[in-house]
GROMACS .gro file of C-alpha atoms in nm:
model
  223
    1THR     CA    1   1.269   0.747  -2.448
    2ASP     CA    2   1.280   0.361  -2.415
    3MET     CA    3   1.334   0.171  -2.096
    4PRO     CA    4   1.347  -0.152  -2.002
    5ALA     CA    5   0.996  -0.398  -1.903
    6ALA     CA    6   1.049  -0.388  -1.484
    7ARG     CA    7   0.997  -0.760  -1.352
    8ALA     CA    8   0.752  -0.651  -1.109
    9ASP     CA    9   0.380  -0.684  -1.013
   10PRO     CA   10   0.194  -0.370  -1.281
   11VAL     CA   11  -0.093  -0.366  -1.033
   12MET     CA   12   0.122  -0.331  -0.685
   13LEU     CA   13   0.399  -0.114  -0.872
   14ASP     CA   14   0.047   0.121  -0.992
   15THR     CA   15  -0.062   0.129  -0.639
   16ALA     CA   16   0.257   0.206  -0.486
   17LEU     CA   17   0.344   0.466  -0.753
   18LEU     CA   18   0.018   0.609  -0.634
   19ASN     CA   19   0.104   0.571  -0.300
   20LEU     CA   20   0.425   0.779  -0.324
   21ALA     CA   21   0.223   1.065  -0.576
   22VAL     CA   22  -0.097   1.127  -0.243
   23ASN     CA   23   0.207   1.163   0.052
   24ALA     CA   24   0.376   1.411  -0.198
   25ARG     CA   25   0.002   1.569  -0.278
   26ASP     CA   26  -0.055   1.573   0.102
   27ALA     CA   27   0.318   1.723   0.213
   28MET     CA   28   0.249   2.047  -0.049
   29PRO     CA   29  -0.082   2.109   0.144
   30ALA     CA   30   0.000   2.531  -0.058
   31GLY     CA   31   0.030   2.354  -0.387
   32GLY     CA   32   0.414   2.259  -0.556
   33THR     CA   33   0.604   2.026  -0.809
   34LEU     CA   34   0.555   1.682  -0.820
   35VAL     CA   35   0.750   1.474  -1.030
   36LEU     CA   36   0.788   1.152  -1.163
   37SER     CA   37   1.083   1.046  -1.358
   38ALA     CA   38   1.239   0.745  -1.487
   39GLN     CA   39   1.573   0.565  -1.561
   40THR     CA   40   1.800   0.212  -1.561
   41ILE     CA   41   2.086   0.172  -1.346
   42ASP     CA   42   2.379  -0.049  -1.344
   43GLN     CA   43   2.459  -0.232  -1.001
   44SER     CA   44   2.806  -0.314  -1.096
   45ALA     CA   45   2.950  -0.618  -0.902
   46LEU     CA   46   3.264  -0.400  -0.833
   47ALA     CA   47   2.974  -0.148  -0.631
   48PRO     CA   48   3.038  -0.108  -0.232
   49ALA     CA   49   2.824  -0.382  -0.107
   50ALA     CA   50   2.662  -0.102   0.144
   51SER     CA   51   2.558   0.171  -0.103
   52ARG     CA   52   2.270  -0.060  -0.240
   53ASP     CA   53   2.131  -0.357  -0.136
   54LEU     CA   54   2.125  -0.506  -0.512
   55THR     CA   55   2.228  -0.762  -0.637
   56PRO     CA   56   2.463  -0.701  -0.984
   57GLY     CA   57   2.307  -0.602  -1.297
   58ARG     CA   58   2.006  -0.383  -1.471
   59TYR     CA   59   1.790  -0.172  -1.243
   60LEU     CA   60   1.466   0.076  -1.330
   61MET     CA   61   1.497   0.368  -1.112
   62LEU     CA   62   1.180   0.489  -1.078
   63THR     CA   63   1.146   0.862  -0.908
   64VAL     CA   64   0.909   1.029  -0.716
   65THR     CA   65   0.985   1.388  -0.632
   66ASP     CA   66   0.801   1.673  -0.451
   67THR     CA   67   0.825   2.065  -0.354
   68GLY     CA   68   0.677   2.040   0.018
   69SER     CA   69   0.700   1.999   0.380
   70GLY     CA   70   0.965   1.756   0.390
   71MET     CA   71   1.082   1.526   0.657
   72ALA     CA   72   1.294   1.605   0.991
   73PRO     CA   73   1.572   1.278   1.052
   74ASP     CA   74   1.375   1.116   1.322
   75VAL     CA   75   1.063   1.136   1.124
   76LEU     CA   76   1.271   0.979   0.809
   77ALA     CA   77   1.386   0.775   1.038
   78LYS     CA   78   1.042   0.579   1.103
   79ALA     CA   79   0.865   0.636   0.745
   80PHE     CA   80   0.911   0.281   0.626
   81GLU     CA   81   0.770   0.191   0.974
   82PRO     CA   82   0.406  -0.025   0.961
   83PHE     CA   83   0.118   0.167   1.079
   84PHE     CA   84   0.367   0.513   1.164
   85THR     CA   85   0.177   0.830   1.031
   86THR     CA   86   0.223   1.177   1.113
   87LYS     CA   87  -0.135   1.202   0.954
   88ASP     CA   88  -0.424   1.307   1.139
   89THR     CA   89  -0.583   0.889   1.172
   90SER     CA   90  -0.902   1.033   0.935
   91LYS     CA   91  -0.655   1.107   0.671
   92GLY     CA   92  -0.370   0.801   0.697
   93SER     CA   93  -0.353   0.467   0.837
   94GLY     CA   94   0.079   0.432   0.826
   95LEU     CA   95   0.066   0.154   0.601
   96GLY     CA   96   0.102   0.327   0.263
   97LEU     CA   97   0.485   0.374   0.253
   98SER     CA   98   0.548   0.038   0.451
   99LEU     CA   99   0.358  -0.103   0.173
  100VAL     CA  100   0.583   0.016  -0.117
  101TYR     CA  101   0.868  -0.094   0.102
  102GLY     CA  102   0.754  -0.408   0.094
  103PHE     CA  103   0.632  -0.441  -0.280
  104VAL     CA  104   1.017  -0.294  -0.378
  105LYS     CA  105   1.202  -0.565  -0.148
  106GLN     CA  106   0.980  -0.879  -0.283
  107SER     CA  107   1.021  -0.734  -0.600
  108GLY     CA  108   1.375  -0.795  -0.572
  109GLY     CA  109   1.456  -0.393  -0.572
  110HIS     CA  110   1.586  -0.137  -0.357
  111ILE     CA  111   1.387   0.176  -0.265
  112GLU     CA  112   1.616   0.512  -0.059
  113VAL     CA  113   1.455   0.837   0.025
  114ASP     CA  114   1.603   1.176   0.038
  115SER     CA  115   1.402   1.447   0.262
  116SER     CA  116   1.467   1.732   0.521
  117PRO     CA  117   1.221   2.017   0.626
  118GLY     CA  118   1.176   2.232   0.361
  119ASN     CA  119   1.338   2.103   0.127
  120GLY     CA  120   1.104   1.858  -0.010
  121THR     CA  121   1.110   1.426  -0.099
  122SER     CA  122   1.246   1.253  -0.359
  123ILE     CA  123   1.158   0.882  -0.329
  124ARG     CA  124   1.369   0.684  -0.594
  125MET     CA  125   1.231   0.274  -0.634
  126MET     CA  126   1.455   0.033  -0.780
  127LEU     CA  127   1.327  -0.258  -0.958
  128PRO     CA  128   1.483  -0.515  -1.177
  129THR     CA  129   1.417  -0.534  -1.549
  130VAL     CA  130   1.359  -0.838  -1.742
  131ASN     CA  131   1.673  -0.952  -1.977
  132GLU     CA  132   1.738  -0.780  -2.302
  133ASP     CA  133   1.775  -1.130  -2.427
  134GLU     CA  134   1.411  -1.204  -2.241
  135PRO     CA  135   1.109  -1.074  -2.438
  136ALA     CA  136   0.872  -0.934  -2.227
  137HIS     CA  137   0.567  -1.027  -2.151
  138LYS     CA  138   0.248  -0.969  -2.251
  139ALA     CA  139   0.013  -0.809  -1.960
  140ALA     CA  140  -0.155  -1.070  -1.844
  141GLN     CA  141  -0.516  -1.143  -1.888
  142HIS     CA  142  -0.699  -1.162  -1.557
  143ALA     CA  143  -0.961  -1.349  -1.534
  144ALA     CA  144  -1.354  -1.178  -1.390
  145ALA     CA  145  -1.401  -1.170  -1.080
  146GLU     CA  146  -1.569  -1.423  -0.913
  147GLY     CA  147  -1.822  -1.403  -0.588
  148GLY     CA  148  -1.939  -1.545  -0.326
  149SER     CA  149  -2.282  -1.657  -0.120
  150GLU     CA  150  -2.101  -1.614   0.213
  151HIS     CA  151  -2.150  -1.362   0.513
  152VAL     CA  152  -1.911  -1.086   0.517
  153LEU     CA  153  -1.882  -0.805   0.779
  154VAL     CA  154  -1.747  -0.470   0.643
  155VAL     CA  155  -1.615  -0.190   0.966
  156GLU     CA  156  -1.591   0.124   0.772
  157ASP     CA  157  -1.627   0.433   0.973
  158ASP     CA  158  -1.636   0.664   0.643
  159ASP     CA  159  -1.960   0.622   0.518
  160GLU     CA  160  -1.902   0.647   0.149
  161VAL     CA  161  -1.631   0.415   0.159
  162ARG     CA  162  -1.798   0.206   0.355
  163ALA     CA  163  -2.145   0.221   0.094
  164ILE     CA  164  -1.884   0.130  -0.218
  165ALA     CA  165  -1.701  -0.128  -0.026
  166ALA     CA  166  -2.041  -0.300   0.067
  167GLY     CA  167  -2.157  -0.235  -0.266
  168PHE     CA  168  -1.892  -0.420  -0.521
  169LEU     CA  169  -1.917  -0.705  -0.241
  170SER     CA  170  -2.325  -0.745  -0.285
  171ARG     CA  171  -2.265  -0.709  -0.708
  172LEU     CA  172  -2.031  -0.997  -0.638
  173GLY     CA  173  -2.298  -1.243  -0.425
  174TYR     CA  174  -2.176  -1.203  -0.136
  175ARG     CA  175  -2.435  -1.112   0.213
  176VAL     CA  176  -2.343  -0.797   0.392
  177ALA     CA  177  -2.352  -0.674   0.742
  178GLU     CA  178  -2.205  -0.328   0.790
  179ALA     CA  179  -2.078  -0.131   1.123
  180ALA     CA  180  -1.929   0.202   1.133
  181ASP     CA  181  -1.733   0.095   1.446
  182GLY     CA  182  -1.517  -0.143   1.664
  183SER     CA  183  -1.810  -0.154   1.913
  184GLU     CA  184  -2.088  -0.131   1.654
  185ALA     CA  185  -1.874  -0.463   1.435
  186LEU     CA  186  -1.829  -0.651   1.799
  187ALA     CA  187  -2.189  -0.631   1.903
  188GLU     CA  188  -2.297  -0.742   1.518
  189LEU     CA  189  -2.084  -1.035   1.557
  190SER     CA  190  -2.274  -1.141   1.839
  191ARG     CA  191  -2.637  -1.130   1.758
  192ASN     CA  192  -2.526  -1.217   1.373
  193PRO     CA  193  -2.367  -1.601   1.407
  194SER     CA  194  -2.395  -1.631   1.024
  195VAL     CA  195  -2.113  -1.358   1.006
  196ASP     CA  196  -1.821  -1.586   0.793
  197LEU     CA  197  -1.526  -1.308   0.745
  198LEU     CA  198  -1.470  -1.001   0.905
  199PHE     CA  199  -1.402  -0.720   0.653
  200THR     CA  200  -1.271  -0.387   0.847
  201ASP     CA  201  -1.061  -0.085   0.805
  202VAL     CA  202  -0.752  -0.072   1.061
  203VAL     CA  203  -0.767   0.314   1.183
  204LEU     CA  204  -1.156   0.373   1.301
  205ARG     CA  205  -1.315   0.621   1.505
  206GLY     CA  206  -1.341   0.533   1.886
  207PRO     CA  207  -1.142   0.312   2.150
  208LEU     CA  208  -1.135   0.037   1.924
  209SER     CA  209  -0.874  -0.006   1.591
  210GLY     CA  210  -0.990  -0.245   1.333
  211ALA     CA  211  -0.635  -0.472   1.455
  212ASP     CA  212  -0.887  -0.440   1.772
  213VAL     CA  213  -1.142  -0.544   1.655
  214ALA     CA  214  -0.996  -0.840   1.453
  215ARG     CA  215  -0.821  -0.980   1.778
  216GLU     CA  216  -1.149  -0.989   1.986
  217ALA     CA  217  -1.358  -1.181   1.659
  218LEU     CA  218  -1.089  -1.361   1.642
  219ALA     CA  219  -1.120  -1.450   2.031
  220LYS     CA  220  -1.524  -1.551   2.028
  221ARG     CA  221  -1.529  -1.709   1.684
  222PRO     CA  222  -1.193  -1.867   1.601
  223SER     CA  223  -1.352  -1.980   1.275
   0.00000   0.00000   0.00000
C-alpha cells in the first residue's frame, strides 16, 4: 500500500531498522518470526498528552516485532539507556537502542516498546510525515567521500573489523596506525607524536574501554 514519506534521514532510518532487526535476531537464538510493518496514524489534538509525546499530525509508524525471549520489566526500563546491554561484551556495546531512540526523538517522533519474558518484543517508531501538499524531496545525491592525509590511530579488538576500518581509511589517503586494545593504543600514542585522530571502538578487551582510552589520550594530547 502507499505510505507517506517520512520526514527523517534515510540513512539513519536504515541504521535504526537494522539495529532493531539485529536485536530481534539475537533474542531468537533457536529461531522465530521477525515482522516489519508500516502504517499511518493520526495524532489528534484531542488525544491525552500523556499517551504519546507527539504534536498533532500524521505519522508513519514502523513496527519491528519478534517472537523471542522478551525483556523483564527491570531490563525494559533501561532498554534505551546508553551502554546498557544484557549481551556479552563481545556481542554488543549497549548503544544500539539508545541511538535508535535519539534518531526518533531528533526527527520529532516517538518510540515505544512492549515486551515481557517469553512473549517477544514489539518496538514502534513513529516519525512525522511530509505534508500531503508538500512534494517529497528526491533522494539527496551524496558526494563522493573525500579523504585526507592525517594520521589516524584505529583501536578495535576484532582483527577483521580493524582491518576493514584501516582499509577504508587507507584508501582515502590517511596514514593509519592500529591497536588491538587500550594499553596498546596508549603505548602507540606515547611513541608516535604524529597521530592526529583517535578512532576507537567503545567495548575493548582488557581493563580499558574505548572511553578510558579517549580520556587518557585527551589528557596526554589535548590537540
